[in-house]
Amino acid sequence: MTMGGVARRLRLGMVGGGEGAYIGGIHRHAARLDNNFELVAGAFDVNAARGHAFAAASGIDKARSYGDFREMAAQERLRGDGVDVVAICTPNHTHFPIAEAFLEAGFDVICEKPLTVTLAEAVALQAIVEREKRLLGVTYAYSGYPMVHEARARILSGELGRIRVIQVEYPLEWMATAIEAGGNAQAQWRTDPKKSGRGGSIGDIGTHAYQLAGFMTGLKVESVCADLATFVPGRVLDDNAHVMLRYEGGARGLLWSSQVAVGHSNGLRIRIIGELGSLSWAQEQPNELVVTPLGGVTSIIKRGRADLSAGASCRTRTPPGHPEGYIEAFGNLYAGFAEIVQARIAGRELLPIGRDVPLAQDGVKGVAFVDAVVDSHEGGSVWVRPAYT
Ligand code: NAD
């Protein structure tokens, strides 16, 4: 894997991701994978005592375990060896104040999706990023997979011809019953509009599917028409979403996100049909891309082959046959974020790993998509043009 000429590892701070949290642990694995980052500070939990206990168990210097993210931003700014980059691994409603505090204090930021709970907040963050010339990486994890980059390269090269149809789905089972009422903390904030935002399944996982389709094809959505459903009694937000999409150039899309899809676990998959061929990719078999030319033979293209695109090759660590998966894809995003920061510090051109990485504008598009979908549904499933695409 080609990495930048890293003079030293970047110092990473983390907000959220403490004991029992989900995505923080994935970030920590991803950050370590290529030796680009060292975790040195954090405000790991909404409960300060729990956060300090987690920091102690993780070997973080006691002086750099913070009870509050604002204190962390203020203190780290004063240090000669303060953090370079802060990873935000907290529920959606906290992303804006945390990202704002660190970006305004001059830090680079990696933030979870959806970027914010309102579009105004997302746009405000992008404005700060542009003013401060900082990184705001958004962890749309699936665009870190090598074979997703391979699909993008093939589509952008014209291999499929003009794109006609995009079918993308993200079904999950884990919220098929009211687990939030039984005390599941992760389901509790995801079903609370004040914490999750206007979208339920559409914000939580539909945004991944939307970003994946746009990333692979390079197409912008012109308008969306949505039918949202809330199947589990007592919920306010959607737990199932069907969305029709009209893309620029005439392509049509269909997106399904569901948190009540019994029998499915992270079953993100996409099929893209063009005039000259089609391809499909599924995150449960991420090392394979299935490609069929018009009237031709279906091929399974495997990760690691020597003739794959530069975008796929630079994100590949092991030879074909040794599976790579979710952690490696997440690691590719972290490698890309590290490269962006290191290239800026060194004043040099970006290496390929730092290109085609999800940034602030992608976060804004994701929040605009959720807004458009909910507006469409609330308006009686009318066609709505997202404010940013
Ligand atoms: P979680 O409930 O498991 O963990 C949240 C953590 O944040 C907890 O440790 C909590 O104590 C901490 N926290 C909350 N408020 C805080 C504050 N003000 N200061 C410090 N810590 C605070 O949540 P999760 O499932 O890990 O989701 C977190 C975020 O990650 C969400 O935005 C979610 O959408 C996103 N996510 C992304 C992916 C992906 O593939 N990119 C996957 C899952 C979750």
Tab-separated table of C-alpha atoms and ligand atoms in Angstrom:
chain	number	residue	atom	x	y	z
A	1	MET	CA	0.000	0.000	0.000
A	2	THR	CA	1.435	3.372	-0.966
A	3	MET	CA	1.477	5.778	1.943
A	4	GLY	CA	2.623	9.374	2.198
A	5	GLY	CA	6.069	10.262	3.507
A	6	VAL	CA	4.845	10.520	7.080
A	7	ALA	CA	7.282	12.462	9.224
A	8	ARG	CA	5.501	11.469	12.422
A	9	ARG	CA	2.263	9.824	13.348
A	10	LEU	CA	-0.656	12.199	13.687
A	11	ARG	CA	-1.965	12.679	17.216
A	12	LEU	CA	-5.580	11.603	17.385
A	13	GLY	CA	-8.197	12.662	19.906
A	14	MET	CA	-11.614	11.065	20.184
A	15	VAL	CA	-15.002	12.258	21.406
A	16	GLY	CA	-17.394	9.433	22.287
A	17	GLY	CA	-16.569	5.830	21.568
A	18	GLY	CA	-16.246	4.843	25.228
A	19	GLU	CA	-17.105	1.579	26.968
A	20	GLY	CA	-19.978	-0.232	25.247
A	21	ALA	CA	-20.165	2.187	22.328
A	22	TYR	CA	-20.139	0.783	18.814
A	23	ILE	CA	-18.376	2.845	16.202
A	24	GLY	CA	-15.590	4.316	18.344
A	25	GLY	CA	-13.861	0.928	18.478
A	26	ILE	CA	-13.986	0.636	14.693
A	27	HIS	CA	-12.393	4.084	14.405
A	28	ARG	CA	-9.610	3.027	16.751
A	29	HIS	CA	-8.857	-0.100	14.719
A	30	ALA	CA	-8.998	1.888	11.469
A	31	ALA	CA	-6.722	4.632	12.779
A	32	ARG	CA	-4.036	2.128	13.792
A	33	LEU	CA	-4.130	-0.012	10.673
A	34	ASP	CA	-1.506	1.913	8.702
A	35	ASN	CA	0.400	3.391	11.622
A	36	ASN	CA	-0.688	6.912	10.690
A	37	PHE	CA	-2.288	7.837	14.021
A	38	GLU	CA	-1.671	7.548	17.729
A	39	LEU	CA	-4.631	7.954	20.082
A	40	VAL	CA	-3.471	10.351	22.804
A	41	ALA	CA	-6.530	12.138	24.196
A	42	GLY	CA	-10.273	11.930	24.468
A	43	ALA	CA	-13.612	12.809	26.016
A	44	PHE	CA	-14.854	9.292	25.553
A	45	ASP	CA	-18.248	9.276	27.215
A	46	VAL	CA	-21.165	11.564	27.963
A	47	ASN	CA	-20.642	10.461	31.554
A	48	ALA	CA	-17.286	11.922	32.625
A	49	ALA	CA	-16.478	9.233	35.206
A	50	ARG	CA	-17.135	6.464	32.694
A	51	GLY	CA	-15.032	8.334	30.144
A	52	HIS	CA	-12.090	8.629	32.550
A	53	ALA	CA	-12.341	4.921	33.414
A	54	PHE	CA	-12.291	4.041	29.728
A	55	ALA	CA	-9.311	6.341	29.108
A	56	ALA	CA	-7.387	4.762	31.998
A	57	ALA	CA	-8.115	1.250	30.700
A	58	SER	CA	-6.967	2.352	27.231
A	59	GLY	CA	-3.639	3.707	28.446
A	60	ILE	CA	-4.458	7.361	27.802
A	61	ASP	CA	-2.467	9.864	29.897
A	62	LYS	CA	-4.713	10.928	32.809
A	63	ALA	CA	-4.039	14.601	32.018
A	64	ARG	CA	-5.500	14.085	28.547
A	65	SER	CA	-8.704	12.344	29.571
A	66	TYR	CA	-11.377	15.007	29.530
A	67	GLY	CA	-14.848	15.089	31.052
A	68	ASP	CA	-16.125	17.407	28.368
A	69	PHE	CA	-15.288	18.071	24.703
A	70	ARG	CA	-15.075	21.869	25.190
A	71	GLU	CA	-12.485	21.402	27.921
A	72	MET	CA	-10.632	19.035	25.588
A	73	ALA	CA	-10.574	21.595	22.762
A	74	ALA	CA	-9.370	24.364	25.098
A	75	GLN	CA	-6.677	22.271	26.802
A	76	GLU	CA	-5.363	20.517	23.713
A	77	ARG	CA	-5.001	23.870	21.981
A	78	LEU	CA	-2.642	25.064	24.726
A	79	ARG	CA	-0.321	22.064	24.454
A	80	GLY	CA	2.749	21.972	22.224
A	81	ASP	CA	1.942	18.343	21.558
A	82	GLY	CA	-1.825	18.806	21.209
A	83	VAL	CA	-3.910	16.525	19.022
A	84	ASP	CA	-3.803	17.048	15.247
A	85	VAL	CA	-7.110	15.380	14.411
A	86	VAL	CA	-10.276	14.736	16.424
A	87	ALA	CA	-12.625	11.823	15.659
A	88	ILE	CA	-16.273	12.396	16.574
A	89	CYS	CA	-18.007	9.099	17.401
A	90	THR	CA	-21.084	10.360	19.241
A	91	PRO	CA	-24.841	10.350	18.464
A	92	ASN	CA	-25.953	12.566	15.586
A	93	HIS	CA	-27.275	15.584	17.527
A	94	THR	CA	-23.887	16.199	19.138
A	95	HIS	CA	-21.864	16.220	15.894
A	96	PHE	CA	-22.454	19.905	15.178
A	97	PRO	CA	-21.393	21.469	18.490
A	98	ILE	CA	-18.405	19.136	18.789
A	99	ALA	CA	-17.195	19.606	15.199
A	100	GLU	CA	-17.753	23.361	15.430
A	101	ALA	CA	-15.739	23.618	18.661
A	102	PHE	CA	-12.741	21.715	17.278
A	103	LEU	CA	-12.762	23.240	13.800
A	104	GLU	CA	-13.004	26.757	15.268
A	105	ALA	CA	-10.069	25.896	17.536
A	106	GLY	CA	-7.998	24.960	14.471
A	107	PHE	CA	-8.129	21.162	14.615
A	108	ASP	CA	-8.775	18.773	11.761
A	109	VAL	CA	-11.887	16.664	12.295
A	110	ILE	CA	-13.191	13.247	11.284
A	111	CYS	CA	-16.919	13.039	11.924
A	112	GLU	CA	-19.484	10.287	11.807
A	113	LYS	CA	-22.485	10.416	9.507
A	114	PRO	CA	-25.070	11.820	9.212
A	115	LEU	CA	-22.919	14.923	9.554
A	116	THR	CA	-25.553	16.864	11.518
A	117	VAL	CA	-29.262	16.733	12.336
A	118	THR	CA	-30.162	19.886	10.392
A	119	LEU	CA	-29.077	21.084	6.981
A	120	ALA	CA	-28.298	24.554	8.353
A	121	GLU	CA	-25.765	23.004	10.742
A	122	ALA	CA	-24.129	20.969	7.977
A	123	VAL	CA	-23.817	24.028	5.742
A	124	ALA	CA	-22.395	26.025	8.659
A	125	LEU	CA	-19.732	23.364	9.256
A	126	GLN	CA	-18.721	23.389	5.608
A	127	ALA	CA	-18.352	27.174	5.781
A	128	ILE	CA	-16.056	26.868	8.822
A	129	VAL	CA	-14.000	24.212	7.028
A	130	GLU	CA	-13.544	26.465	4.015
A	131	ARG	CA	-12.653	29.457	6.172
A	132	GLU	CA	-10.238	27.594	8.461
A	133	LYS	CA	-8.860	25.383	5.665
A	134	ARG	CA	-9.223	22.293	7.829
A	135	LEU	CA	-10.138	18.704	7.073
A	136	LEU	CA	-13.661	17.551	7.814
A	137	GLY	CA	-13.680	13.869	6.861
A	138	VAL	CA	-17.026	12.089	7.013
A	139	THR	CA	-16.899	8.332	7.598
A	140	TYR	CA	-19.069	6.958	4.827
A	141	ALA	CA	-17.358	3.645	5.442
A	142	TYR	CA	-18.431	1.804	2.323
A	143	SER	CA	-16.630	4.179	-0.008
A	144	GLY	CA	-13.401	2.874	1.539
A	145	TYR	CA	-13.743	-0.551	-0.084
A	146	PRO	CA	-11.301	-1.220	-2.964
A	147	MET	CA	-13.971	-2.865	-5.142
A	148	VAL	CA	-16.249	0.149	-4.705
A	149	HIS	CA	-13.416	2.250	-6.121
A	150	GLU	CA	-13.004	-0.307	-8.897
A	151	ALA	CA	-16.701	0.006	-9.741
A	152	ARG	CA	-16.405	3.797	-9.781
A	153	ALA	CA	-13.364	3.697	-12.062
A	154	ARG	CA	-15.108	1.356	-14.501
A	155	ILE	CA	-18.313	3.395	-14.569
A	156	LEU	CA	-16.489	6.728	-14.979
A	157	SER	CA	-14.391	5.228	-17.807
A	158	GLY	CA	-17.636	4.509	-19.681
A	159	GLU	CA	-17.462	0.711	-19.446
A	160	LEU	CA	-21.198	0.476	-18.712
A	161	GLY	CA	-22.143	3.248	-21.106
A	162	ARG	CA	-24.797	5.677	-20.030
A	163	ILE	CA	-26.295	4.631	-16.691
A	164	ARG	CA	-29.973	3.745	-16.808
A	165	VAL	CA	-30.870	2.125	-13.494
A	166	ILE	CA	-29.463	2.144	-9.950
A	167	GLN	CA	-30.883	-0.281	-7.375
A	168	VAL	CA	-29.428	0.065	-3.886
A	169	GLU	CA	-30.582	-1.399	-0.592
A	170	TYR	CA	-29.481	-1.421	3.033
A	171	PRO	CA	-31.613	-3.849	5.081
A	172	LEU	CA	-30.990	-4.509	8.782
A	173	GLU	CA	-32.892	-6.652	11.278
A	174	TRP	CA	-31.755	-5.361	14.657
A	175	MET	CA	-34.634	-2.912	15.273
A	176	ALA	CA	-37.441	-5.255	14.156
A	177	THR	CA	-38.831	-5.101	17.698
A	178	ALA	CA	-39.032	-2.179	20.144
A	179	ILE	CA	-35.571	-2.783	21.611
A	180	GLU	CA	-35.361	0.891	22.550
A	181	ALA	CA	-38.115	0.290	25.124
A	182	GLY	CA	-36.018	-2.533	26.558
A	183	GLY	CA	-33.119	-0.192	27.258
A	184	ASN	CA	-30.922	-0.581	24.160
A	185	ALA	CA	-29.027	2.730	24.307
A	186	GLN	CA	-28.064	2.699	20.638
A	187	ALA	CA	-31.665	2.158	19.554
A	188	GLN	CA	-32.882	4.789	22.043
A	189	TRP	CA	-31.046	7.712	20.507
A	190	ARG	CA	-31.663	6.423	16.963
A	191	THR	CA	-35.454	6.509	17.520
A	192	ASP	CA	-35.456	9.964	19.163
A	193	PRO	CA	-35.885	12.732	16.550
A	194	LYS	CA	-34.077	15.216	18.815
A	195	LYS	CA	-30.990	13.001	18.724
A	196	SER	CA	-31.250	11.185	15.411
A	197	GLY	CA	-32.582	14.007	13.237
A	198	ARG	CA	-35.577	13.879	10.889
A	199	GLY	CA	-34.668	10.479	9.477
A	200	GLY	CA	-34.832	7.079	11.151
A	201	SER	CA	-33.619	4.298	8.867
A	202	ILE	CA	-33.153	6.808	6.058
A	203	GLY	CA	-30.726	8.912	8.101
A	204	ASP	CA	-28.968	6.028	9.803
A	205	ILE	CA	-28.360	3.700	6.840
A	206	GLY	CA	-30.206	5.188	3.857
A	207	THR	CA	-27.545	7.912	3.800
A	208	HIS	CA	-24.880	5.217	3.315
A	209	ALA	CA	-26.799	3.731	0.369
A	210	TYR	CA	-27.329	7.179	-1.158
A	211	GLN	CA	-23.664	8.113	-0.832
A	212	LEU	CA	-22.577	4.743	-2.261
A	213	ALA	CA	-24.748	5.135	-5.369
A	214	GLY	CA	-23.534	8.683	-5.985
A	215	PHE	CA	-19.911	7.743	-5.345
A	216	MET	CA	-19.914	4.748	-7.681
A	217	THR	CA	-21.677	6.460	-10.562
A	218	GLY	CA	-20.593	10.077	-10.120
A	219	LEU	CA	-24.224	11.002	-10.832
A	220	LYS	CA	-26.106	13.715	-8.993
A	221	VAL	CA	-29.688	13.260	-7.925
A	222	GLU	CA	-32.213	15.671	-9.384
A	223	SER	CA	-35.207	14.710	-7.256
A	224	VAL	CA	-36.524	12.087	-4.869
A	225	CYS	CA	-39.963	10.663	-4.109
A	226	ALA	CA	-40.294	8.783	-0.825
A	227	ASP	CA	-42.632	6.497	1.059
A	228	LEU	CA	-41.584	6.133	4.688
A	229	ALA	CA	-43.062	3.634	7.117
A	230	THR	CA	-42.882	3.140	10.851
A	231	PHE	CA	-43.713	-0.484	11.541
A	232	VAL	CA	-42.790	-0.860	15.197
A	233	PRO	CA	-45.494	0.669	17.430
A	234	GLY	CA	-44.391	3.594	19.573
A	235	ARG	CA	-41.776	4.867	17.129
A	236	VAL	CA	-41.894	8.336	15.641
A	237	LEU	CA	-39.230	8.046	12.960
A	238	ASP	CA	-39.265	5.754	9.926
A	239	ASP	CA	-37.881	2.265	10.339
A	240	ASN	CA	-38.361	1.464	6.646
A	241	ALA	CA	-37.944	3.699	3.609
A	242	HIS	CA	-38.554	3.305	-0.109
A	243	VAL	CA	-37.209	6.120	-2.248
A	244	MET	CA	-37.380	6.615	-6.002
A	245	LEU	CA	-34.572	8.756	-7.392
A	246	ARG	CA	-34.222	10.648	-10.654
A	247	TYR	CA	-30.600	11.255	-11.580
A	248	GLU	CA	-29.143	13.807	-13.945
A	249	GLY	CA	-28.863	12.376	-17.439
A	250	GLY	CA	-32.070	10.412	-17.023
A	251	ALA	CA	-30.980	7.480	-14.838
A	252	ARG	CA	-33.588	6.144	-12.435
A	253	GLY	CA	-32.865	4.804	-8.972
A	254	LEU	CA	-34.597	2.887	-6.232
A	255	LEU	CA	-33.288	2.957	-2.664
A	256	TRP	CA	-34.525	0.788	0.198
A	257	SER	CA	-33.353	1.198	3.774
A	258	SER	CA	-34.839	-0.841	6.585
A	259	GLN	CA	-34.133	-1.421	10.258
A	260	VAL	CA	-36.880	-4.072	10.457
A	261	ALA	CA	-35.690	-6.418	7.680
A	262	VAL	CA	-35.753	-9.755	9.477
A	263	GLY	CA	-32.988	-12.034	8.242
A	264	HIS	CA	-30.707	-9.257	7.046
A	265	SER	CA	-27.604	-7.879	8.716
A	266	ASN	CA	-25.741	-5.027	7.071
A	267	GLY	CA	-26.955	-6.325	3.712
A	268	LEU	CA	-25.872	-3.279	1.751
A	269	ARG	CA	-25.893	-4.110	-1.954
A	270	ILE	CA	-26.039	-2.195	-5.205
A	271	ARG	CA	-26.765	-2.983	-8.854
A	272	ILE	CA	-25.974	-0.499	-11.588
A	273	ILE	CA	-27.301	-1.025	-15.086
A	274	GLY	CA	-25.936	0.875	-18.073
A	275	GLU	CA	-26.544	0.788	-21.820
A	276	LEU	CA	-23.461	-1.392	-22.403
A	277	GLY	CA	-23.282	-3.486	-19.265
A	278	SER	CA	-24.088	-3.829	-15.583
A	279	LEU	CA	-22.282	-4.413	-12.311
A	280	SER	CA	-23.198	-5.364	-8.789
A	281	TRP	CA	-21.475	-5.281	-5.418
A	282	ALA	CA	-22.525	-6.487	-1.981
A	283	GLN	CA	-20.806	-5.548	1.236
A	284	GLU	CA	-21.157	-9.104	2.542
A	285	GLN	CA	-18.852	-10.231	-0.331
A	286	PRO	CA	-16.818	-7.023	-0.541
A	287	ASN	CA	-13.813	-8.528	-2.295
A	288	GLU	CA	-15.800	-9.252	-5.445
A	289	LEU	CA	-17.350	-7.119	-8.142
A	290	VAL	CA	-19.728	-8.806	-10.590
A	291	VAL	CA	-19.580	-7.327	-14.081
A	292	THR	CA	-21.597	-8.279	-17.184
A	293	PRO	CA	-21.214	-6.669	-20.614
A	294	LEU	CA	-24.283	-6.442	-22.837
A	295	GLY	CA	-24.897	-9.872	-24.356
A	296	GLY	CA	-21.678	-11.158	-22.764
A	297	VAL	CA	-20.380	-13.398	-20.030
A	298	THR	CA	-20.650	-12.481	-16.347
A	299	SER	CA	-17.245	-12.088	-14.627
A	300	ILE	CA	-16.396	-12.001	-10.953
A	301	ILE	CA	-13.579	-9.476	-10.597
A	302	LYS	CA	-11.571	-10.144	-7.434
A	303	ARG	CA	-9.804	-7.633	-5.244
A	304	GLY	CA	-6.033	-7.673	-5.519
A	305	ARG	CA	-5.758	-8.420	-9.227
A	306	ALA	CA	-2.814	-6.600	-10.800
A	307	ASP	CA	-4.893	-4.963	-13.536
A	308	LEU	CA	-7.367	-3.139	-11.296
A	309	SER	CA	-7.702	0.641	-11.130
A	310	ALA	CA	-5.300	2.839	-9.169
A	311	GLY	CA	-8.100	3.709	-6.726
A	312	ALA	CA	-8.678	0.032	-5.922
A	313	SER	CA	-5.010	-0.955	-5.882
A	314	CYS	CA	-3.867	1.734	-3.454
A	315	ARG	CA	-6.571	0.561	-1.021
A	316	THR	CA	-5.533	-3.091	-1.130
A	317	ARG	CA	-3.283	-4.564	1.542
A	318	THR	CA	-3.290	-8.330	1.046
A	319	PRO	CA	-3.080	-10.574	-2.061
A	320	PRO	CA	-6.270	-11.920	-3.646
A	321	GLY	CA	-7.873	-14.720	-1.664
A	322	HIS	CA	-7.026	-13.299	1.753
A	323	PRO	CA	-10.291	-11.535	2.601
A	324	GLU	CA	-10.313	-7.857	3.490
A	325	GLY	CA	-13.395	-6.323	5.016
A	326	TYR	CA	-15.061	-3.562	6.955
A	327	ILE	CA	-12.123	-2.655	9.198
A	328	GLU	CA	-9.794	-2.365	6.212
A	329	ALA	CA	-12.339	-0.219	4.341
A	330	PHE	CA	-12.623	2.037	7.363
A	331	GLY	CA	-8.818	2.026	7.561
A	332	ASN	CA	-8.695	3.221	3.959
A	333	LEU	CA	-10.764	6.255	4.917
A	334	TYR	CA	-8.394	6.956	7.804
A	335	ALA	CA	-5.397	6.521	5.488
A	336	GLY	CA	-7.016	9.020	3.119
A	337	PHE	CA	-7.684	11.532	5.893
A	338	ALA	CA	-4.093	11.161	7.151
A	339	GLU	CA	-2.770	11.730	3.643
A	340	ILE	CA	-4.809	14.927	3.245
A	341	VAL	CA	-3.394	16.335	6.493
A	342	GLN	CA	0.181	15.177	5.813
A	343	ALA	CA	0.155	16.523	2.242
A	344	ARG	CA	-1.088	19.881	3.496
A	345	ILE	CA	1.616	20.028	6.186
A	346	ALA	CA	4.316	19.071	3.680
A	347	GLY	CA	2.900	21.318	0.934
A	348	ARG	CA	2.877	18.500	-1.617
A	349	GLU	CA	0.441	16.899	-4.045
A	350	LEU	CA	-2.007	14.313	-2.717
A	351	LEU	CA	-1.179	10.650	-3.253
A	352	PRO	CA	-4.027	8.553	-4.714
A	353	ILE	CA	-5.126	7.301	-1.264
A	354	GLY	CA	-6.042	10.908	-0.342
A	355	ARG	CA	-8.303	11.325	-3.383
A	356	ASP	CA	-11.995	10.436	-3.654
A	357	VAL	CA	-12.366	10.577	0.133
A	358	PRO	CA	-15.710	11.644	1.713
A	359	LEU	CA	-15.467	15.217	3.003
A	360	ALA	CA	-17.665	18.036	4.307
A	361	GLN	CA	-19.565	18.530	1.052
A	362	ASP	CA	-20.511	14.851	1.057
A	363	GLY	CA	-21.801	15.248	4.595
A	364	VAL	CA	-23.897	18.239	3.490
A	365	LYS	CA	-25.337	16.221	0.589
A	366	GLY	CA	-26.295	13.404	2.955
A	367	VAL	CA	-28.212	15.713	5.272
A	368	ALA	CA	-29.883	17.418	2.287
A	369	PHE	CA	-30.956	13.977	1.052
A	370	VAL	CA	-32.613	13.128	4.380
A	371	ASP	CA	-34.406	16.484	4.348
A	372	ALA	CA	-35.654	15.946	0.803
A	373	VAL	CA	-36.837	12.407	1.557
A	374	VAL	CA	-38.764	13.447	4.674
A	375	ASP	CA	-40.214	16.497	2.877
A	376	SER	CA	-41.319	14.245	0.033
A	377	HIS	CA	-43.013	11.770	2.344
A	378	GLU	CA	-44.688	14.459	4.451
A	379	GLY	CA	-45.939	16.153	1.282
A	380	GLY	CA	-47.712	12.956	0.174
A	381	SER	CA	-44.826	11.273	-1.663
A	382	VAL	CA	-44.244	14.153	-4.037
A	383	TRP	CA	-41.036	14.722	-6.025
A	384	VAL	CA	-38.584	16.956	-4.136
A	385	ARG	CA	-35.253	18.360	-5.307
A	386	PRO	CA	-32.563	18.127	-2.561
A	387	ALA	CA	-31.020	21.517	-1.704
A	388	TYR	CA	-27.491	20.130	-2.270
A	389	THR	CA	-26.551	17.203	-4.524
B	1	NAD	P1	-23.251	4.583	20.642
B	1	NAD	O1	-24.506	4.942	21.354
B	1	NAD	O2	-22.807	3.158	20.613
B	1	NAD	O3	-22.030	5.414	21.226
B	1	NAD	C1	-22.088	6.792	21.442
B	1	NAD	C2	-20.942	7.204	22.355
B	1	NAD	O4	-20.902	8.623	22.416
B	1	NAD	C3	-21.097	6.723	23.809
B	1	NAD	O5	-19.804	6.341	24.289
B	1	NAD	C4	-21.559	7.985	24.542
B	1	NAD	O6	-21.228	8.000	25.935
B	1	NAD	C5	-20.774	9.020	23.780
B	1	NAD	N1	-21.273	10.395	23.912
B	1	NAD	C6	-22.528	10.860	23.727
B	1	NAD	N2	-22.559	12.198	23.890
B	1	NAD	C7	-21.282	12.580	24.190
B	1	NAD	C8	-20.670	13.807	24.489
B	1	NAD	N3	-21.359	14.957	24.502
B	1	NAD	N4	-19.340	13.829	24.771
B	1	NAD	C9	-18.614	12.684	24.765
B	1	NAD	N5	-19.142	11.477	24.478
B	1	NAD	C10	-20.465	11.435	24.205
B	1	NAD	O7	-23.416	5.125	19.159
B	1	NAD	P2	-22.820	4.494	17.824
B	1	NAD	O8	-23.707	3.411	17.328
B	1	NAD	O9	-21.367	4.206	18.012
B	1	NAD	O10	-23.045	5.728	16.818
B	1	NAD	C11	-22.279	6.905	16.971
B	1	NAD	C12	-22.264	7.651	15.636
B	1	NAD	O11	-21.669	6.810	14.650
B	1	NAD	C13	-23.647	8.008	15.084
B	1	NAD	O12	-23.590	9.262	14.469
B	1	NAD	C14	-23.933	6.926	14.052
B	1	NAD	O13	-24.782	7.367	13.023
B	1	NAD	C15	-22.541	6.667	13.524
B	1	NAD	N6	-22.318	5.319	12.972
B	1	NAD	C16	-21.667	5.209	11.788
B	1	NAD	C17	-21.393	3.979	11.232
B	1	NAD	C18	-20.599	3.898	9.957
B	1	NAD	O14	-20.559	2.845	9.317
B	1	NAD	N7	-19.953	4.947	9.538
B	1	NAD	C19	-21.832	2.818	11.870
B	1	NAD	C20	-22.501	2.960	13.104
B	1	NAD	C21	-22.726	4.212	13.654
